[in-house]
Short mmCIF file of C-alpha atoms in Angstrom, two decimals:
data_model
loop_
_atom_site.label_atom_id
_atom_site.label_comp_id
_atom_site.label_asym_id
_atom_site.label_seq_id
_atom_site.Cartn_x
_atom_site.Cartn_y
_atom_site.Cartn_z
CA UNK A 297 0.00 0.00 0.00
CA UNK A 298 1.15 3.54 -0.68
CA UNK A 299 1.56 6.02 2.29
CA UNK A 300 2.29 9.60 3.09
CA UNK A 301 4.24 10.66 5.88
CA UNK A 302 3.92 14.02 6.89
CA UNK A 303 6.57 15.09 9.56
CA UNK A 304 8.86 17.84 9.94
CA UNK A 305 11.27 16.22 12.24
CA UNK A 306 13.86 14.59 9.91
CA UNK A 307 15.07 11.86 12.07
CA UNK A 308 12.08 10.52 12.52
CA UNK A 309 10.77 10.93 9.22
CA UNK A 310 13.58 8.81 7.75
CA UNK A 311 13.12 6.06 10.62
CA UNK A 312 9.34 6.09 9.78
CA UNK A 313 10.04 5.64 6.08
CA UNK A 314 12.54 2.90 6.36
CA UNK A 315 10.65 1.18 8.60
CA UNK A 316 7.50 1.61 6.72
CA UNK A 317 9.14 0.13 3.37
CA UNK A 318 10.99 -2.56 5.09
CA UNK A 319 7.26 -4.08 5.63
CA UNK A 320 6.52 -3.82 1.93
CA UNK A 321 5.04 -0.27 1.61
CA UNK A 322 5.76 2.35 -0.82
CA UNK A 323 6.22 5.66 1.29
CA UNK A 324 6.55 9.00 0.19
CA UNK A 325 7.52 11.98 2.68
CA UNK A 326 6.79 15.45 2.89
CA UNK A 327 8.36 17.80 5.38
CA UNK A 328 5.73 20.52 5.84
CA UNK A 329 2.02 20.93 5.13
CA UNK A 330 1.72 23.37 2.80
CA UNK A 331 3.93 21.24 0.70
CA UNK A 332 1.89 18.44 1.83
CA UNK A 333 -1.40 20.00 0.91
CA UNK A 334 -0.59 20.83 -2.82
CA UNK A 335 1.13 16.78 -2.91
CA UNK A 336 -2.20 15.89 -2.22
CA UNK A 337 -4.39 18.22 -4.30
CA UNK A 338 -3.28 15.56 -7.17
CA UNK A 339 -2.01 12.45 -6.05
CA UNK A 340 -4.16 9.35 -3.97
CA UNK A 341 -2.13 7.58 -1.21
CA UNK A 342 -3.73 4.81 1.36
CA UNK A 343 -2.75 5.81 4.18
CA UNK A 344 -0.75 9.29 5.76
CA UNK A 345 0.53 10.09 9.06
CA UNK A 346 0.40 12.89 10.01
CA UNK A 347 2.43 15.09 12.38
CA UNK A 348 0.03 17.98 14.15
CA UNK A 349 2.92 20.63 14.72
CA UNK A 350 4.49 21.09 10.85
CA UNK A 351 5.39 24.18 9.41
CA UNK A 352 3.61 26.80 7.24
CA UNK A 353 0.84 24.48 7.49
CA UNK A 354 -0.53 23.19 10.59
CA UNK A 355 -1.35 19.00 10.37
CA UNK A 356 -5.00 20.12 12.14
CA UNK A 357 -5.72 22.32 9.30
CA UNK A 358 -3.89 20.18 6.23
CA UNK A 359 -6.31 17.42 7.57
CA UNK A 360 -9.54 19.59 8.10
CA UNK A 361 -8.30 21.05 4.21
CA UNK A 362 -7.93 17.59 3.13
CA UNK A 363 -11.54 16.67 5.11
CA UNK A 364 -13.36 19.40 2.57
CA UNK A 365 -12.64 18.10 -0.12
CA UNK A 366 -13.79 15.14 0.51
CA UNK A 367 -11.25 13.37 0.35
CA UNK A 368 -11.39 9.94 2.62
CA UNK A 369 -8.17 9.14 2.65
CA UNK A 370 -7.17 7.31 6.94
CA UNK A 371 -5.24 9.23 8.80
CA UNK A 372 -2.74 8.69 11.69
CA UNK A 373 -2.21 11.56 13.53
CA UNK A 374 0.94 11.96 15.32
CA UNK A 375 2.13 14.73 18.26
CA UNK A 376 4.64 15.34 21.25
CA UNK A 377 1.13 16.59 22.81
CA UNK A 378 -0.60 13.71 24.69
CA UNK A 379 -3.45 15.68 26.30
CA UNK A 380 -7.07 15.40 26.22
CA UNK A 381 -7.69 18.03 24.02
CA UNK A 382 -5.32 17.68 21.44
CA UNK A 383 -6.97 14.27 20.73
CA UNK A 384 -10.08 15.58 20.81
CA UNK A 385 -9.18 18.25 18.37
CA UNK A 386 -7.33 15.57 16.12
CA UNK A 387 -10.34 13.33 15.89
CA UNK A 388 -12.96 16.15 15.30
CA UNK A 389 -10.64 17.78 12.64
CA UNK A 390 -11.25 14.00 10.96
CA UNK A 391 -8.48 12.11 12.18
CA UNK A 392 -8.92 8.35 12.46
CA UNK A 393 -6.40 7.08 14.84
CA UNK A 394 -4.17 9.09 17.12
CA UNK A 395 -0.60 8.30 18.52
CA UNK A 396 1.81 10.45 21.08
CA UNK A 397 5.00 10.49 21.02
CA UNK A 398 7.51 9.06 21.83
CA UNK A 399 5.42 5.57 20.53
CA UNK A 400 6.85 2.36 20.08
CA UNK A 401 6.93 1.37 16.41
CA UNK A 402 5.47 -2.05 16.84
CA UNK A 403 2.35 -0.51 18.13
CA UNK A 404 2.17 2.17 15.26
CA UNK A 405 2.71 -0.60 12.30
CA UNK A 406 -0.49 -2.22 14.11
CA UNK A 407 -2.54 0.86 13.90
CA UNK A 408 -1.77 1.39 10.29
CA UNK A 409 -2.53 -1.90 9.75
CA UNK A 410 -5.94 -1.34 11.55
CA UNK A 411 -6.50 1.62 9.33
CA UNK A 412 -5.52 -0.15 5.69
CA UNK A 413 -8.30 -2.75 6.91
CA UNK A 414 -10.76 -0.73 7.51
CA UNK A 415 -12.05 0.65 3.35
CA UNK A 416 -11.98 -2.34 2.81
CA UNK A 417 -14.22 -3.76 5.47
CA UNK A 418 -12.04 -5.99 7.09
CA UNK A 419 -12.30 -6.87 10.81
CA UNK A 420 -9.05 -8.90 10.68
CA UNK A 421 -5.57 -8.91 9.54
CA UNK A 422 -6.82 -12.42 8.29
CA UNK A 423 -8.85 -13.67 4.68
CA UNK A 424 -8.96 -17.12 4.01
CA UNK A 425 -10.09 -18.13 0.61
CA UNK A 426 -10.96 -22.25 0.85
CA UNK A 427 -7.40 -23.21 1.13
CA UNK A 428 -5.57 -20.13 0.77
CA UNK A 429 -4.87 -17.88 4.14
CA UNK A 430 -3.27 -14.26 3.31
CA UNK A 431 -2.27 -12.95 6.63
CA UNK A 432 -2.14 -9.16 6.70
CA UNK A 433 -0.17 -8.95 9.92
CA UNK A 434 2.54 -11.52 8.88
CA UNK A 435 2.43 -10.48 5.52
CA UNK A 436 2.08 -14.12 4.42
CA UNK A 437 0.71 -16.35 2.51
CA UNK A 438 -0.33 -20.04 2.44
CA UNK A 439 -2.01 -22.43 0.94
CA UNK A 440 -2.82 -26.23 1.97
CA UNK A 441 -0.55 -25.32 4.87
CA UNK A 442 2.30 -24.47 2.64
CA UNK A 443 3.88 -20.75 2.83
CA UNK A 444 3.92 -19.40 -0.65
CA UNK A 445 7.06 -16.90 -0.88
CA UNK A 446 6.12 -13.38 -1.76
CA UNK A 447 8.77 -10.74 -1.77
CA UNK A 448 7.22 -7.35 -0.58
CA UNK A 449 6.33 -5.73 -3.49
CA UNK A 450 4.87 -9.07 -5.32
CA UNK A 451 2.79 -9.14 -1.62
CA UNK A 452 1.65 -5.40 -1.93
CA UNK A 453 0.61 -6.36 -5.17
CA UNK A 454 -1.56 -9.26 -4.05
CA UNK A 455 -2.81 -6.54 -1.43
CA UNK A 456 -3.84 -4.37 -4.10
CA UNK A 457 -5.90 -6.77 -6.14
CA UNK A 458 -7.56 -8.98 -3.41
CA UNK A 459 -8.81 -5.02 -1.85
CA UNK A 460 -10.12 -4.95 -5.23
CA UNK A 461 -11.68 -8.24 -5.70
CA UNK A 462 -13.73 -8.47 -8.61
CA UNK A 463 -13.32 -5.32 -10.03
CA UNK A 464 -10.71 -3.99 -12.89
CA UNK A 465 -7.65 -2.55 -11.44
CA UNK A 466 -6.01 -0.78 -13.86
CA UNK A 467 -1.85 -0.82 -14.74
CA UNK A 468 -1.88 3.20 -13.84
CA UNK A 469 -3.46 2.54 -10.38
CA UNK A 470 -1.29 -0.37 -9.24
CA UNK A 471 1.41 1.44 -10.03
CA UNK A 472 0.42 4.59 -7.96
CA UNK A 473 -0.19 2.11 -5.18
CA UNK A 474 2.82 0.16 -5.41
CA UNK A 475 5.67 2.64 -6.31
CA UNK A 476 6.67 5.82 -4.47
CA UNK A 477 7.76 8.79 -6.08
CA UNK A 478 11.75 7.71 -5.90
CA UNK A 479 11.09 3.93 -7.25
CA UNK A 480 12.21 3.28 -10.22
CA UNK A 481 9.80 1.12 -12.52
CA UNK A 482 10.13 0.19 -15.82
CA UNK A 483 7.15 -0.13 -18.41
CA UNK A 484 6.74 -3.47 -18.09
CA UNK A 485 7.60 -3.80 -14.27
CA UNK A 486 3.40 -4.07 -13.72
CA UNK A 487 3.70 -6.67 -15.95
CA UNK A 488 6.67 -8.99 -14.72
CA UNK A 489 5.45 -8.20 -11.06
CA UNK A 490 1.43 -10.29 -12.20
CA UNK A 491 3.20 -12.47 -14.10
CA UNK A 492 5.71 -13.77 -10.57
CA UNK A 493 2.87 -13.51 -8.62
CA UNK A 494 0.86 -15.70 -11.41
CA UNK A 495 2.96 -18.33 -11.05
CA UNK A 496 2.81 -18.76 -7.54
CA UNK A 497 -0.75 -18.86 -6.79
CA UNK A 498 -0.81 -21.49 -9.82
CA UNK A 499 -3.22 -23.97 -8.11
CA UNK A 500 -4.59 -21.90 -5.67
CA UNK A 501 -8.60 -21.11 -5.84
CA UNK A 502 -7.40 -16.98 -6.68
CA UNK A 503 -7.21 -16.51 -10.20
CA UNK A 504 -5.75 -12.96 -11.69
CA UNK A 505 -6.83 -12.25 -15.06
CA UNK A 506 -5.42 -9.38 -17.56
CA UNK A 507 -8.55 -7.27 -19.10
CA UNK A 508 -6.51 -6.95 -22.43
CA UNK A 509 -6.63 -2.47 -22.42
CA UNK A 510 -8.00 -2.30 -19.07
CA UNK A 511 -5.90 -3.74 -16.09
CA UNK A 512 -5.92 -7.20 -13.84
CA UNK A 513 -9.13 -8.71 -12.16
CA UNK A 514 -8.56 -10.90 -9.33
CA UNK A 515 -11.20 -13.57 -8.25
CA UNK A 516 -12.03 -16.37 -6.60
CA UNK A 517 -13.20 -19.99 -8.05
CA UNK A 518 -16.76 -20.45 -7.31
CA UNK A 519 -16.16 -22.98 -4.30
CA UNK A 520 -14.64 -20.35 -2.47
CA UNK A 521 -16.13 -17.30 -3.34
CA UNK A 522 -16.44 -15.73 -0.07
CA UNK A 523 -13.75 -14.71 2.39
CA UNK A 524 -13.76 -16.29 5.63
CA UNK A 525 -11.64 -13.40 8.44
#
């Protein structure tokens, strides 16, 4: 999944991005809202967290900017401010989650986990399709109690297209999702990434199809049609 952090301090920005990709997103960063704000006047992301103090653009008014436009997008909220009132502020503004710091970073890859879940209507880190278990927590995957081997990207891409089950994603949205602005992809990297991933659910009850002109559709056979969490 793609995600936005938005946080003026640069030591932790970098330690939030590395840590963030080493789990198999694609994070971007941003050091200040008002750059922040016109990042996201054009591009989509899945996730941002957000710092509340940030320069020449508060994160309480980037988020209530972001709010009325309608945009939907979850939102962590992060501050050195721990009182009552800051969280209530937060969440009116139209945060989702909040987290003070100093936080340990096991408990904030569990709330953005929580909040990549939730469009999509999961109550669990967990889908099991007949045989086949994707665990969202362990970012793993296994079928007839065998783990099938999924770098992170090739897993992000299985994210992308079982959040999408049954309908067209196209090549221009899984790459927004699955590269950040510094990757470097290729024309055909969409392309090689389906086809690796292909291969390895050969067998399984998931099928990804190419829409010749229009993207990848993942489904399920009809045995296993529905998702057990």
């Amino acid at each position: 999944m793609r995600i936005l952090v938005i946080e003026d301090d640069v030591d932790l920005a970098d330690a939030l991005v590395r840590r963030l990709r080493r789990i198999g997103h694609a994070v971007d960063w941003q050091q200040d809202g008002l750059a922040a704000n016109g990042v996201l006047e054009y591009e989509t992301f899945d996730l941002l967290v957000l710092d509340v103090g940030l320069p020449r653009l508060s994160g309480l008014e980037l988020l209530r900017r972001l709010r009325a436009r309608g945009d939907k997008t979850p939102v962590l909220m992060l501050t050195a401010r721990a009182d009552i009132e800051d969280r209530v502020h937060a969440l009116d503004a139209g945060a989702d989650d909040y987290l003070a710091k100093p936080f340990d970073f096991r408990e904030l890859e569990a709330r953005c986990r929580a909040l990549l879940r939730r469009p999509l209507g999961q109550a669990s880190g967990l889908l099991q399709f007949g045989a086949l278990v994707i665990d969202n927590a362990a970012r793993q995957v296994s079928f007839a109690g065998q783990r099938i081997e999924l770098p992170n990207r090739e897993y992000s891409l299985l994210e992308i297209l079982v959040a999408a089950m049954g309908r067209v994603v196209s090549k221009d949205e899984i790459a927004r999702r699955l590269f950040g602005f510094d990757d470097e992809a290729g024309p055909n990297a969409i392309e090689v990434y389906v086809g690796r991933l292909r291969r390895k659910l050969e067998g399984t009850p998931l099928r990804i199809e190419t829409q010749r002109g229009a993207g990848y559709l993942a489904s399920i056979s009809a045995d296993d049609a529905e998702p057990r969490p």
